[in-house]
CSV table of C-alpha atoms in Angstrom, one decimal:
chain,number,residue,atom,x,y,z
A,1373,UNK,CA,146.5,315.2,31.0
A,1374,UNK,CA,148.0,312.5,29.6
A,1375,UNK,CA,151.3,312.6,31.6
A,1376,UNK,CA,148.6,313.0,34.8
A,1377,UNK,CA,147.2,309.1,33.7
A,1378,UNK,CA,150.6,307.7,33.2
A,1379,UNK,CA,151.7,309.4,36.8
A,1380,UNK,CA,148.3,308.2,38.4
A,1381,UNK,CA,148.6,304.7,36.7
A,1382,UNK,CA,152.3,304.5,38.2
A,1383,UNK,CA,150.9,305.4,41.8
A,1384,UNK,CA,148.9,302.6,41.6
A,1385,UNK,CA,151.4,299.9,40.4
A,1386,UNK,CA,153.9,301.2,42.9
A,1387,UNK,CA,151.4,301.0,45.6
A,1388,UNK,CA,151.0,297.2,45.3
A,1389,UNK,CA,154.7,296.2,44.0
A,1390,UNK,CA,155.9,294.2,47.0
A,1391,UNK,CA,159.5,294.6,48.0
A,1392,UNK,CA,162.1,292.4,46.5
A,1393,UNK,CA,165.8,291.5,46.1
A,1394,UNK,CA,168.2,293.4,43.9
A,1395,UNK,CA,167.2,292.9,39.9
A,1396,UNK,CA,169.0,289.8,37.8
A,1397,UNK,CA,168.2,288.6,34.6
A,1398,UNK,CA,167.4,284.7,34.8
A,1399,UNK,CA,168.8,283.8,31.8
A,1400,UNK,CA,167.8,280.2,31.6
A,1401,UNK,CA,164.0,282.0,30.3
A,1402,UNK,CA,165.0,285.1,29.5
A,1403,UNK,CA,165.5,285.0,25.6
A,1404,UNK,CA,161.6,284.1,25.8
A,1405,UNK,CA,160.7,287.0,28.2
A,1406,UNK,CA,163.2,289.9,28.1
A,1407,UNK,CA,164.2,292.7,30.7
A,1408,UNK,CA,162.3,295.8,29.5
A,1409,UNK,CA,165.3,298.4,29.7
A,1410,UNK,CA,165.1,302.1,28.7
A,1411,UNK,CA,168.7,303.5,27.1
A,1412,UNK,CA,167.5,307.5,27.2
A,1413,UNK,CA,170.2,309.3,24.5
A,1414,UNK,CA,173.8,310.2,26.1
A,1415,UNK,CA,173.8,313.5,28.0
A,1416,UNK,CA,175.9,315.8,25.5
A,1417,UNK,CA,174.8,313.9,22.4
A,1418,UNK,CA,174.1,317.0,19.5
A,1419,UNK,CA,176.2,319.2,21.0
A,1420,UNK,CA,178.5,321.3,18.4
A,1421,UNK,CA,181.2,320.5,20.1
A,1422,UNK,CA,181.7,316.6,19.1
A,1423,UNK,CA,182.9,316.0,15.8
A,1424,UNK,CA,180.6,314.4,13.6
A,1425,UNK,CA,181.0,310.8,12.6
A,1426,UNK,CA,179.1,309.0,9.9
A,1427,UNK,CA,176.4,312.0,10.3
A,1428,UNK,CA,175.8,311.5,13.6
A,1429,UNK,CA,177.8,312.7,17.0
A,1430,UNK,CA,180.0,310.3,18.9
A,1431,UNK,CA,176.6,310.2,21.6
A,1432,UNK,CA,174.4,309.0,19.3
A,1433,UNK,CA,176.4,306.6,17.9
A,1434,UNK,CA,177.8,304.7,20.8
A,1435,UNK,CA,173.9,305.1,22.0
A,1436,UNK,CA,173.4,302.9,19.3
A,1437,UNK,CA,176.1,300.5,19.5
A,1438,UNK,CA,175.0,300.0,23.1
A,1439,UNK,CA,171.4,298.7,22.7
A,1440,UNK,CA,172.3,297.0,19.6
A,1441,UNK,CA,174.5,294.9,21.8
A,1442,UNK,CA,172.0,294.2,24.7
A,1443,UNK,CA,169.0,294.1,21.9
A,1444,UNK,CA,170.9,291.2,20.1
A,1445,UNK,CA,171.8,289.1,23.3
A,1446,UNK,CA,168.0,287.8,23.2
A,1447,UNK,CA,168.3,289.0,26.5
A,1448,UNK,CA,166.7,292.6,26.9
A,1449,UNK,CA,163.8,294.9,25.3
A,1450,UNK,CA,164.8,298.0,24.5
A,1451,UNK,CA,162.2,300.6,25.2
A,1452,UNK,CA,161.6,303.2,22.4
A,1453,UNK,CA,162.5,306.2,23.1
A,1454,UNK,CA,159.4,308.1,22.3
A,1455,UNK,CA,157.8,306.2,25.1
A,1456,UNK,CA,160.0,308.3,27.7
A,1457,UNK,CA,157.8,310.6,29.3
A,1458,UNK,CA,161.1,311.8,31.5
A,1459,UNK,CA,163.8,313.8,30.0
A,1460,UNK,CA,167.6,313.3,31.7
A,1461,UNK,CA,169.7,316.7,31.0
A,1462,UNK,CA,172.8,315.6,33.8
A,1463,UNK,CA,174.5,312.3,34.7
A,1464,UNK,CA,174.3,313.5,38.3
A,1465,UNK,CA,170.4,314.2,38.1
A,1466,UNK,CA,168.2,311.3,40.1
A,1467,UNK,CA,165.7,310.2,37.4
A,1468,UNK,CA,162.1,309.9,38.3
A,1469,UNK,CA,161.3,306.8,38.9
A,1470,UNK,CA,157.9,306.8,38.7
A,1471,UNK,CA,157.9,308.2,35.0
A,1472,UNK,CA,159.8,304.9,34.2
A,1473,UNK,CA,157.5,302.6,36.0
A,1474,UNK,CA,154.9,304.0,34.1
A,1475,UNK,CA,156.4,302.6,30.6
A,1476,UNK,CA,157.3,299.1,32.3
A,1477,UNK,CA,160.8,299.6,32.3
A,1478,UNK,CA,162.3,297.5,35.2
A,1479,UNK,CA,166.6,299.0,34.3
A,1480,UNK,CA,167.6,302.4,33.2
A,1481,UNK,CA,170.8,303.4,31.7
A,1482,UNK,CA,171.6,307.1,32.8
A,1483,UNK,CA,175.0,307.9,30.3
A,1484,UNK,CA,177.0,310.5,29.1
A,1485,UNK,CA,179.8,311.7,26.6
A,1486,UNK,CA,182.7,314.2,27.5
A,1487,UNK,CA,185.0,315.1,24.9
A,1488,UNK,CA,188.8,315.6,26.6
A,1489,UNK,CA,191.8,317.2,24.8
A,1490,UNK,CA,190.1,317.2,21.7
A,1491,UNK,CA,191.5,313.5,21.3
A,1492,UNK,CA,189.5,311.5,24.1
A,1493,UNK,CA,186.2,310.5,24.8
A,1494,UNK,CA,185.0,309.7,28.5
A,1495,UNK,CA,181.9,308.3,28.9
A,1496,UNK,CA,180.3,307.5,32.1
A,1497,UNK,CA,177.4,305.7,32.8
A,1498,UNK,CA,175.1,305.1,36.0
A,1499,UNK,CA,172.5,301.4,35.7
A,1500,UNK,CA,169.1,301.7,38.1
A,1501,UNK,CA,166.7,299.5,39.5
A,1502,UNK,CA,163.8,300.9,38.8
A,1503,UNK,CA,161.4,299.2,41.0
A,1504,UNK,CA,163.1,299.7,43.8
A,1505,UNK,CA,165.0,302.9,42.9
A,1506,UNK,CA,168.2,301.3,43.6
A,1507,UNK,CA,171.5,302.2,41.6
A,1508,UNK,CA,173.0,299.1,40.2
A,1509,UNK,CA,176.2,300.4,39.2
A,1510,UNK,CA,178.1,303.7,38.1
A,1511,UNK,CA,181.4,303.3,35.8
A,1512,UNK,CA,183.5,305.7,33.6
A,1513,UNK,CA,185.4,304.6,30.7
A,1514,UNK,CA,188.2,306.7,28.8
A,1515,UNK,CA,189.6,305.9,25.4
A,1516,UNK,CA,190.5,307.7,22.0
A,1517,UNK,CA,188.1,309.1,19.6
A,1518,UNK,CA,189.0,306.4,16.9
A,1519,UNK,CA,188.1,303.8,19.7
A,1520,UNK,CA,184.6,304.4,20.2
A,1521,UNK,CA,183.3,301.5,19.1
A,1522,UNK,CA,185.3,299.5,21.5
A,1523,UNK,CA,183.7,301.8,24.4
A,1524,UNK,CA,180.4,301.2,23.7
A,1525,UNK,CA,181.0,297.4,23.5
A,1526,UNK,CA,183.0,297.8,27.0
A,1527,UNK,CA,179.7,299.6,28.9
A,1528,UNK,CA,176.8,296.9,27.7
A,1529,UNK,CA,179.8,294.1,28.5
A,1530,UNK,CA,179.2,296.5,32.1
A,1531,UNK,CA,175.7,296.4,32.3
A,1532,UNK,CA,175.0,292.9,30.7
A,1533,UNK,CA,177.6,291.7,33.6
A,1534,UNK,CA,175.8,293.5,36.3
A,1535,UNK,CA,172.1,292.5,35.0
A,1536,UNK,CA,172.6,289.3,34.4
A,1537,UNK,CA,175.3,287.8,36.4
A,1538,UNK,CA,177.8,286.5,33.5
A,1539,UNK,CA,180.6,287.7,31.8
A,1540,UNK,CA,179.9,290.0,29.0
A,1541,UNK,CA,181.0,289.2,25.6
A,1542,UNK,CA,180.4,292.3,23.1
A,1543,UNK,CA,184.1,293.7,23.2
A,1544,UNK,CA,185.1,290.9,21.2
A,1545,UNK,CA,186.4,290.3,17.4
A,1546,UNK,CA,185.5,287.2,15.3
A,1547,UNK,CA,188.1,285.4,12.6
A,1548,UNK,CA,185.9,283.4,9.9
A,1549,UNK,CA,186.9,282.3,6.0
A,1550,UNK,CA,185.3,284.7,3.7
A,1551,UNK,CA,184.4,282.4,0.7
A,1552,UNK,CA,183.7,283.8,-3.0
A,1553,UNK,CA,183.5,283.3,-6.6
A,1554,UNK,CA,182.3,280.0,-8.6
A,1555,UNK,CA,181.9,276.8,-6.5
A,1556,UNK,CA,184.7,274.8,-8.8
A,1557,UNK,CA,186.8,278.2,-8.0
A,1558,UNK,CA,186.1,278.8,-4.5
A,1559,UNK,CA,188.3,282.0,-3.6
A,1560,UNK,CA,188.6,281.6,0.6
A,1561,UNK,CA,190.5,284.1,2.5
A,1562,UNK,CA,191.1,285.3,6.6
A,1563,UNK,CA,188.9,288.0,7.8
A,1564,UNK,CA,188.3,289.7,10.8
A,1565,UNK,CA,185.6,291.8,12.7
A,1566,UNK,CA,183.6,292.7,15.5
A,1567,UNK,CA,181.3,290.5,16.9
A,1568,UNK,CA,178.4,292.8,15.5
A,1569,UNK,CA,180.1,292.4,11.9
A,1570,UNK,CA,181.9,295.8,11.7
A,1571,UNK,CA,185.1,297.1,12.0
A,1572,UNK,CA,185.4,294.1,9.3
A,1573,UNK,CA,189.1,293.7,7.4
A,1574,UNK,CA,190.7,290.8,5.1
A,1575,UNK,CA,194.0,289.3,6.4
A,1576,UNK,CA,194.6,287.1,3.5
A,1577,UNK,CA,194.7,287.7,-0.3
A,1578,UNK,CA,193.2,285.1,-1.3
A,1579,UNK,CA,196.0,283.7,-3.4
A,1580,UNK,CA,196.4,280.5,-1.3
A,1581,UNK,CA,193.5,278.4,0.3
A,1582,UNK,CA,192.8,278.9,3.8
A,1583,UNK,CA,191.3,277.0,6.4
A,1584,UNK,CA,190.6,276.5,10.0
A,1585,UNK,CA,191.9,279.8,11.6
A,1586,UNK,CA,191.8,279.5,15.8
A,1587,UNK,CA,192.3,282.5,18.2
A,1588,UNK,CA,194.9,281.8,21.1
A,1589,UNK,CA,193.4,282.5,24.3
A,1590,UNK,CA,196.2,285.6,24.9
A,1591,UNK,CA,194.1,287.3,22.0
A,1592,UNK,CA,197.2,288.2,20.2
A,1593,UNK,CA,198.1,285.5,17.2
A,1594,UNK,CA,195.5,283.3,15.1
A,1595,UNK,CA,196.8,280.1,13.5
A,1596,UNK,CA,195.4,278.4,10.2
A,1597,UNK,CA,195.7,276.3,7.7
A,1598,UNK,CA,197.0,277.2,4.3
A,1599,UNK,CA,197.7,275.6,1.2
A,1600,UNK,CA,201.0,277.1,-0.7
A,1601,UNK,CA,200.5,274.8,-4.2
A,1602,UNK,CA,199.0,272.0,-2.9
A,1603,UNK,CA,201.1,271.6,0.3
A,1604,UNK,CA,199.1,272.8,3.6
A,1605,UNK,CA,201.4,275.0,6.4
A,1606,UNK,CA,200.4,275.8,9.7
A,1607,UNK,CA,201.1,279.7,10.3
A,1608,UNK,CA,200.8,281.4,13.5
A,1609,UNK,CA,199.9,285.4,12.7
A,1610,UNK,CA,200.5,288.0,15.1
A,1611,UNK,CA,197.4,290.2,14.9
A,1612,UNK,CA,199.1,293.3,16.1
A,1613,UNK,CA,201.0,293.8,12.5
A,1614,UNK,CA,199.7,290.9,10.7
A,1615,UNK,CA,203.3,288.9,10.4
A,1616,UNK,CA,202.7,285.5,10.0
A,1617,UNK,CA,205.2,282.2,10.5
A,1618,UNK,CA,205.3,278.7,9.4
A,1619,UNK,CA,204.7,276.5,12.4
A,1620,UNK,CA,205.3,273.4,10.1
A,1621,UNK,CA,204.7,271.8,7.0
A,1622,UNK,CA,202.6,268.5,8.0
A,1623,UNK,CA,201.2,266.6,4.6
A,1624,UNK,CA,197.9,264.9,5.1
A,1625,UNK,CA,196.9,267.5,8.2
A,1626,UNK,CA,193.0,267.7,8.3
A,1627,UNK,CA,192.4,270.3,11.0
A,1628,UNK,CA,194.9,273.4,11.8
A,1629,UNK,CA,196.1,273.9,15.7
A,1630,UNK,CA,193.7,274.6,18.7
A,1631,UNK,CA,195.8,276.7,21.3
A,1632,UNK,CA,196.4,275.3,24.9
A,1633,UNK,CA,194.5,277.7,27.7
A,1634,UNK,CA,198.0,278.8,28.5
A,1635,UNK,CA,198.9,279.7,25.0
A,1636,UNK,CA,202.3,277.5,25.0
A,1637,UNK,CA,201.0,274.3,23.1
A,1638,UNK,CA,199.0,273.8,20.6
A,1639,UNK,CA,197.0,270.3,19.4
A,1640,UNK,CA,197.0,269.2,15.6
A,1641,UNK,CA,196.0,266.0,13.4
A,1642,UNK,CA,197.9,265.0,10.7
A,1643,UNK,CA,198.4,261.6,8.6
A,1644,UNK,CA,201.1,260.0,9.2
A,1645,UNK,CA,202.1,256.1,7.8
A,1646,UNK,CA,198.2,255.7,6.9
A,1647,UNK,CA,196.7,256.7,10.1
A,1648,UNK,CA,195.2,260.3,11.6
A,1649,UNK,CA,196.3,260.8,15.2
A,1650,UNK,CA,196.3,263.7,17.6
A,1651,UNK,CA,199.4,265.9,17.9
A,1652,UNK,CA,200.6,268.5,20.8
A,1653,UNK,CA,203.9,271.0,19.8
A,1654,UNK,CA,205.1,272.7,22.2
A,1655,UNK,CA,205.9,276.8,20.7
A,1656,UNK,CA,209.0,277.0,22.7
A,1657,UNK,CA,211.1,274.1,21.7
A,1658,UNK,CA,208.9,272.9,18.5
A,1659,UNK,CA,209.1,269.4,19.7
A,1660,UNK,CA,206.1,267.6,19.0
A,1661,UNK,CA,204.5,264.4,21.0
A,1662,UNK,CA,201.8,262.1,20.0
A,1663,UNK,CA,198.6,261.8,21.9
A,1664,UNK,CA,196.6,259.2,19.8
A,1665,UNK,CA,197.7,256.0,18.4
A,1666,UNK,CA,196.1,253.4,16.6
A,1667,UNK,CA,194.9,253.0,12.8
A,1668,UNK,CA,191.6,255.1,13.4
A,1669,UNK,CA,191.1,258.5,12.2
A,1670,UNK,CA,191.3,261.2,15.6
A,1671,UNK,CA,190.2,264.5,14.8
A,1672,UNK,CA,189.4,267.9,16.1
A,1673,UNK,CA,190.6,268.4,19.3
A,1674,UNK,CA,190.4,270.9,22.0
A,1675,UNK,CA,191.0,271.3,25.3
A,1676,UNK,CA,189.3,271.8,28.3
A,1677,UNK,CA,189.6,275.4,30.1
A,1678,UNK,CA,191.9,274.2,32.7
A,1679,UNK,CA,194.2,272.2,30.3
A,1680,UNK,CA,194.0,268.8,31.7
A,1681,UNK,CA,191.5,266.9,29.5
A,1682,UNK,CA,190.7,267.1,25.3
A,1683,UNK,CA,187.4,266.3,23.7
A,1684,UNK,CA,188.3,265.0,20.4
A,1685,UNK,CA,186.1,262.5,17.2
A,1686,UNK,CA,187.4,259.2,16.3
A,1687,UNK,CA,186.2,256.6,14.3
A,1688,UNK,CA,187.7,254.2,16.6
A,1689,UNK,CA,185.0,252.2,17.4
A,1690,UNK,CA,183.6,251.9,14.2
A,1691,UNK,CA,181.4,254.9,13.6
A,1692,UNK,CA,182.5,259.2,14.2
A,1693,UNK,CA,181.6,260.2,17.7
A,1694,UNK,CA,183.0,261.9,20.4
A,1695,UNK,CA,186.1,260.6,22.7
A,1696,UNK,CA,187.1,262.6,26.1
A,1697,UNK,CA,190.9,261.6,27.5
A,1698,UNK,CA,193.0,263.5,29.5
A,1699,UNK,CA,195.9,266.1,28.4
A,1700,UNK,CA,198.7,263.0,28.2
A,1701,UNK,CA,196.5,261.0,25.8
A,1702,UNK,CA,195.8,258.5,28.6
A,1703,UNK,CA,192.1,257.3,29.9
A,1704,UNK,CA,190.2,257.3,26.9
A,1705,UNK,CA,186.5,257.9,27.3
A,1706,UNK,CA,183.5,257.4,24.7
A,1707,UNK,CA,181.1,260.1,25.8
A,1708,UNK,CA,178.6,260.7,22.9
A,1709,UNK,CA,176.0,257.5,22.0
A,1710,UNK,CA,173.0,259.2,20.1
A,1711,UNK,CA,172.3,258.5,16.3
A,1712,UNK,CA,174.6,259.7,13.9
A,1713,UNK,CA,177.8,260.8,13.6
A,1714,UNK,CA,179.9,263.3,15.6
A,1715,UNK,CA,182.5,265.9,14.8
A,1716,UNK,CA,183.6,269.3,16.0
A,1717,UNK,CA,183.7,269.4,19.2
A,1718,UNK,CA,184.5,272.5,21.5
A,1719,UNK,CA,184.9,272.9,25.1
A,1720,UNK,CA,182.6,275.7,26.6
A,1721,UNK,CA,184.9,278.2,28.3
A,1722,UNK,CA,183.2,277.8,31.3
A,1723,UNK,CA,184.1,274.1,31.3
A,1724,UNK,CA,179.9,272.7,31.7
A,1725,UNK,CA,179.1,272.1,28.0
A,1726,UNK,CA,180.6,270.9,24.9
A,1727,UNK,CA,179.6,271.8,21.2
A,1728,UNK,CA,180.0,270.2,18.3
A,1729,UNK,CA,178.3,269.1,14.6
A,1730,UNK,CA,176.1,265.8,14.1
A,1731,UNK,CA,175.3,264.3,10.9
A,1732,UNK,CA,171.7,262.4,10.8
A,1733,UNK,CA,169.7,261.4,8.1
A,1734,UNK,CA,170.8,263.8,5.6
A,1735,UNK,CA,170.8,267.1,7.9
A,1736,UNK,CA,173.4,268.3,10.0
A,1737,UNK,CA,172.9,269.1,14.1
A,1738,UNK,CA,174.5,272.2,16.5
A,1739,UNK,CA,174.2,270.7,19.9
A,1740,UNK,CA,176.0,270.8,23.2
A,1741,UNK,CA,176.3,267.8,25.7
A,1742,UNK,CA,178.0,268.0,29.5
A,1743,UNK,CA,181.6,266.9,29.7
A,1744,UNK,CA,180.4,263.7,30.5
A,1745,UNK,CA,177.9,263.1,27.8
A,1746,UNK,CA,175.1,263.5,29.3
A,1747,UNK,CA,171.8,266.1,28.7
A,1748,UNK,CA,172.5,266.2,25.1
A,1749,UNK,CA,170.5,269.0,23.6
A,1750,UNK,CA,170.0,270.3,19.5
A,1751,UNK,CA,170.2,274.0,19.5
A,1752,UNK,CA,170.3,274.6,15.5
A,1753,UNK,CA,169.2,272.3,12.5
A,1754,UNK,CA,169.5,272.4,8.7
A,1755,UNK,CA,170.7,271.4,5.4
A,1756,UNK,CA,174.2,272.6,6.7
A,1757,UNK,CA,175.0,274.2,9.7
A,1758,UNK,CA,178.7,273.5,11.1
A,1759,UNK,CA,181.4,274.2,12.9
A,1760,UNK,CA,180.3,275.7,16.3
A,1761,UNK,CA,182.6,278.2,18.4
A,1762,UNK,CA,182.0,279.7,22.2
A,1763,UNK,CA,181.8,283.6,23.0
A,1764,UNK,CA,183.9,284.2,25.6
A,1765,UNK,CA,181.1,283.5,28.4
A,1766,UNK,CA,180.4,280.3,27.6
A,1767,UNK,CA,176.5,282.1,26.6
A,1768,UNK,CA,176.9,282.1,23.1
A,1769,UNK,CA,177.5,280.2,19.7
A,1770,UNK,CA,178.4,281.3,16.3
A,1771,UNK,CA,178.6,278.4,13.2
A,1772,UNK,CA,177.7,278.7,9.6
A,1773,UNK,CA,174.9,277.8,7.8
A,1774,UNK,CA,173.9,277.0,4.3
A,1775,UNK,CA,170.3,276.5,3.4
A,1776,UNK,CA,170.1,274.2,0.0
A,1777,UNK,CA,171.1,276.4,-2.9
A,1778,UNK,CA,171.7,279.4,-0.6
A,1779,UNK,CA,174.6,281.5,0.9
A,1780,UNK,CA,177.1,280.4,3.5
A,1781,UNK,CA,176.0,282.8,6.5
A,1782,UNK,CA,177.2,283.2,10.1
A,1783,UNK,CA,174.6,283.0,12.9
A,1784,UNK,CA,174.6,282.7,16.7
A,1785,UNK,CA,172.3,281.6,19.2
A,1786,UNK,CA,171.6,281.6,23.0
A,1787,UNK,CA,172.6,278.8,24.7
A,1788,UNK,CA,169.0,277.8,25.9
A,1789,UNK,CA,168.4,277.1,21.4
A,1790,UNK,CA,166.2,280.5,21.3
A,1791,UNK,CA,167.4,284.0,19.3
A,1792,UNK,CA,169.1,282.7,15.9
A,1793,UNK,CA,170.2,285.8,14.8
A,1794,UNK,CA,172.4,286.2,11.4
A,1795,UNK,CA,176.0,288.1,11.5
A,1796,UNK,CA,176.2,290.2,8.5
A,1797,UNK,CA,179.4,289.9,6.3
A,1798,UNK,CA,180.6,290.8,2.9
A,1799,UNK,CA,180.3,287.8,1.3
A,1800,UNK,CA,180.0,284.2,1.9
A,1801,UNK,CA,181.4,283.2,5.6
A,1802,UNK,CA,182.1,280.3,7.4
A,1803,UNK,CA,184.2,278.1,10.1
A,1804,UNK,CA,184.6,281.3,12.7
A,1805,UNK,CA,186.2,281.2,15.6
A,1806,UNK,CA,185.7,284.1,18.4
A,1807,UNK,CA,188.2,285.8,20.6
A,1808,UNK,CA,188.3,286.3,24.2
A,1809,UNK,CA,187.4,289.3,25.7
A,1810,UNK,CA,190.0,292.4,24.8
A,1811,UNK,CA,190.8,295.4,26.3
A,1812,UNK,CA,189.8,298.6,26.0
């Protein structure tokens, strides 16, 4: 009888739903009112034949990494599953449509898990409209057993893509100081994880301070800033066996490199006969050319996406704000005038925003402005929050925040200044930077 309502309720609605074009997010409102979506479990989850990891099969788990993704992007509601009044036993089977109108949901995610070899897992996955019983998209994805993590990040990358318009940004890892021990002892070393917070590793001892770690855009090699006694290096690290080399030994440096979108250069600031400038070496030949000049203090640069202009703060004209100029050093542009004082800046990846920190009557600012200064927006305020860095898509920032007397925690929000959501680490975290995309 109850099934009978929901059908006859469903009937109705579907009567009276007038036609429309194919279903998109709009994500400029979205984190306020999220896309209902129903994940049913993977076709082949519990079966004997999947080994069992964690207590759980390989279905349920990458089930789980899935809507944990999409759940966390602000951007969807996940329906629970004891809602679903239809039950999907094949990945070729044509759901019902009208069992999933009846619970609201406006996507479905049809998916299932195929073990292959003993070695492999495929899984395959097929997004519908649900209004207008259209399918969205049908992919298949292939990888080891040991990578299924990085599968389930790749197929809500898939569906967030298809739903929403922009690049996904789940199959991603994040680089961050983990900070410990006594505040006049401060023990600061590399880590690495997912962008969830798992698959989470150290790749520093901690011996030797570390600062300022940057992913280059090939995904490959971090650099940072460590102090050997009380000398700071630059090292590069190659991330696929954790070798690292000097880059240079620059007294006085205040910010570690920022890689060129090419990956051949990277920018640096250093003191040098009483001043801070701007830096550029070039990997190949190690030569190294000035970009700033002058007595002021030029800081934190980064490039834009194409490569021919850097944001950068300077105190040049009296107070720290923001400077644009273009790659050679030349047409210097002032583009930040609000209260306060300005600092970190980075360059969306799409190229229409730029992040940084602002310091205002005691409390400290996450904002983004356009490249030209303009709409200047706060996303995140507190006692400390600092040093902002882009997902891949340009949707996306993670910083650190302290609250007065509290941790040092990672957190991201959307874009639009809704869904602060904390990262969970081991212990305390900040200054993170976050890769590009990788492959599967």
């Amino acid at each position: 009888m109850k099934k009978f309502k929901y059908l006859l309720a469903a009937l109705i609605l579907f009567a009276v739903t007038p036609a429309r074009a194919e279903l998109e997010i709009d994500v400029r409102g979205a984190t306020r009112n999220p896309m209902p979506i129903a994940i049913p479990e993977m076709i082949g989850s519990n079966s004997n034949i999947f080994t069992k990891i964690i207590g759980k099969d390989y279905g349920d788990k990458i089930h789980e990494v899935i809507s944990a993704d999409l759940d966390r992007s602000g951007l969807f509601r996940i329906i629970p599953q004891d809602s679903y009044i239809e039950r999907l036993t094949s990945i070729n089977q044509k759901p019902q449509f009208i069992d999933w109108q009846a619970i609201k949901s406006q996507a479905l995610v049809q998916s299932q898990v195929v073990e292959m070899n003993g070695e492999k897992l495929q899984v395959n996955f097929r997004l519908w409209d649900v209004v207008s019983q259209k399918e969205l998209l049908s992919k298949s994805f292939t990888s080891s057993k040991s990578n299924w993590r990085r599968i389930a990040h790749v197929v809500a990358d898939a569906i967030y893509e298809r739903l929403t318009g922009d690049k996904g940004y789940f199959n991603t890892r994040v680089v961050y100081v983990s900070e410990s021990g006594a505040a006049n002892r401060r023990v600061k070393r590399l880590a690495i994880m997912d962008q969830d917070g798992e698959n989470h590793k150290f790749l520093t001892d901690g011996r030797n301070l570390v600062l300022t770690p940057r992913f280059s855009p090939n995904m490959q090699k971090i650099t940072y800033l460590e102090y050997v006694g009380n000398n700071p290096r630059v090292y590069m690290m190659d991330l696929t066996n954790n070798r690292k080399q000097v880059l240079g030994n620059f007294p006085g440096m205040t910010f570690a490199p920022v890689w060129s979108p090419d990956s051949s250069k990277v920018l640096m600031s250093y003191a040098h006969n009483g001043s801070t400038n701007i830096y550029e070496m070039n990997l190949n030949s190690r030569s190294i050319k000035q970009i700033t000049f002058g007595s002021a203090i030029s800081t934190s640069p980064s490039y834009s996406p194409d490569g021919s202009k850097i944001v950068f703060n300077s105190d040049r004209g009296g107070n720290q704000q923001l400077y644009v100029m273009d790659a050679d050093g030349s047409n210097v542009e002032r583009i930040s005038f609000g209260k306060g004082r300005y600092a970190t800046p980075v360059w969306s990846p799409r190229g229409d925003y730029i992040a940084f920190t602002k310091m205002q009557g005691g409390a400290f600012y996450i904002g983004v402005m356009a490249p030209d200064g303009s709409g200047e927006r706060i996303l995140a305020d507190g006692y400390l929050v600092e040093g902002p860095t882009w997902s891949p898509n340009g949707r996306v920032l993670m910083y650190f925040r302290q609250d007065r007397g509290s941790p040092v925690r990672l957190y991201t929000i959307d874009l639009t200044g809704y869904n602060e959501r904390r990262i969970i680490t081991p212990s305390d975290a900040s200054d993170p930077a976050w890769s590009p995309l990788l492959p599967l």
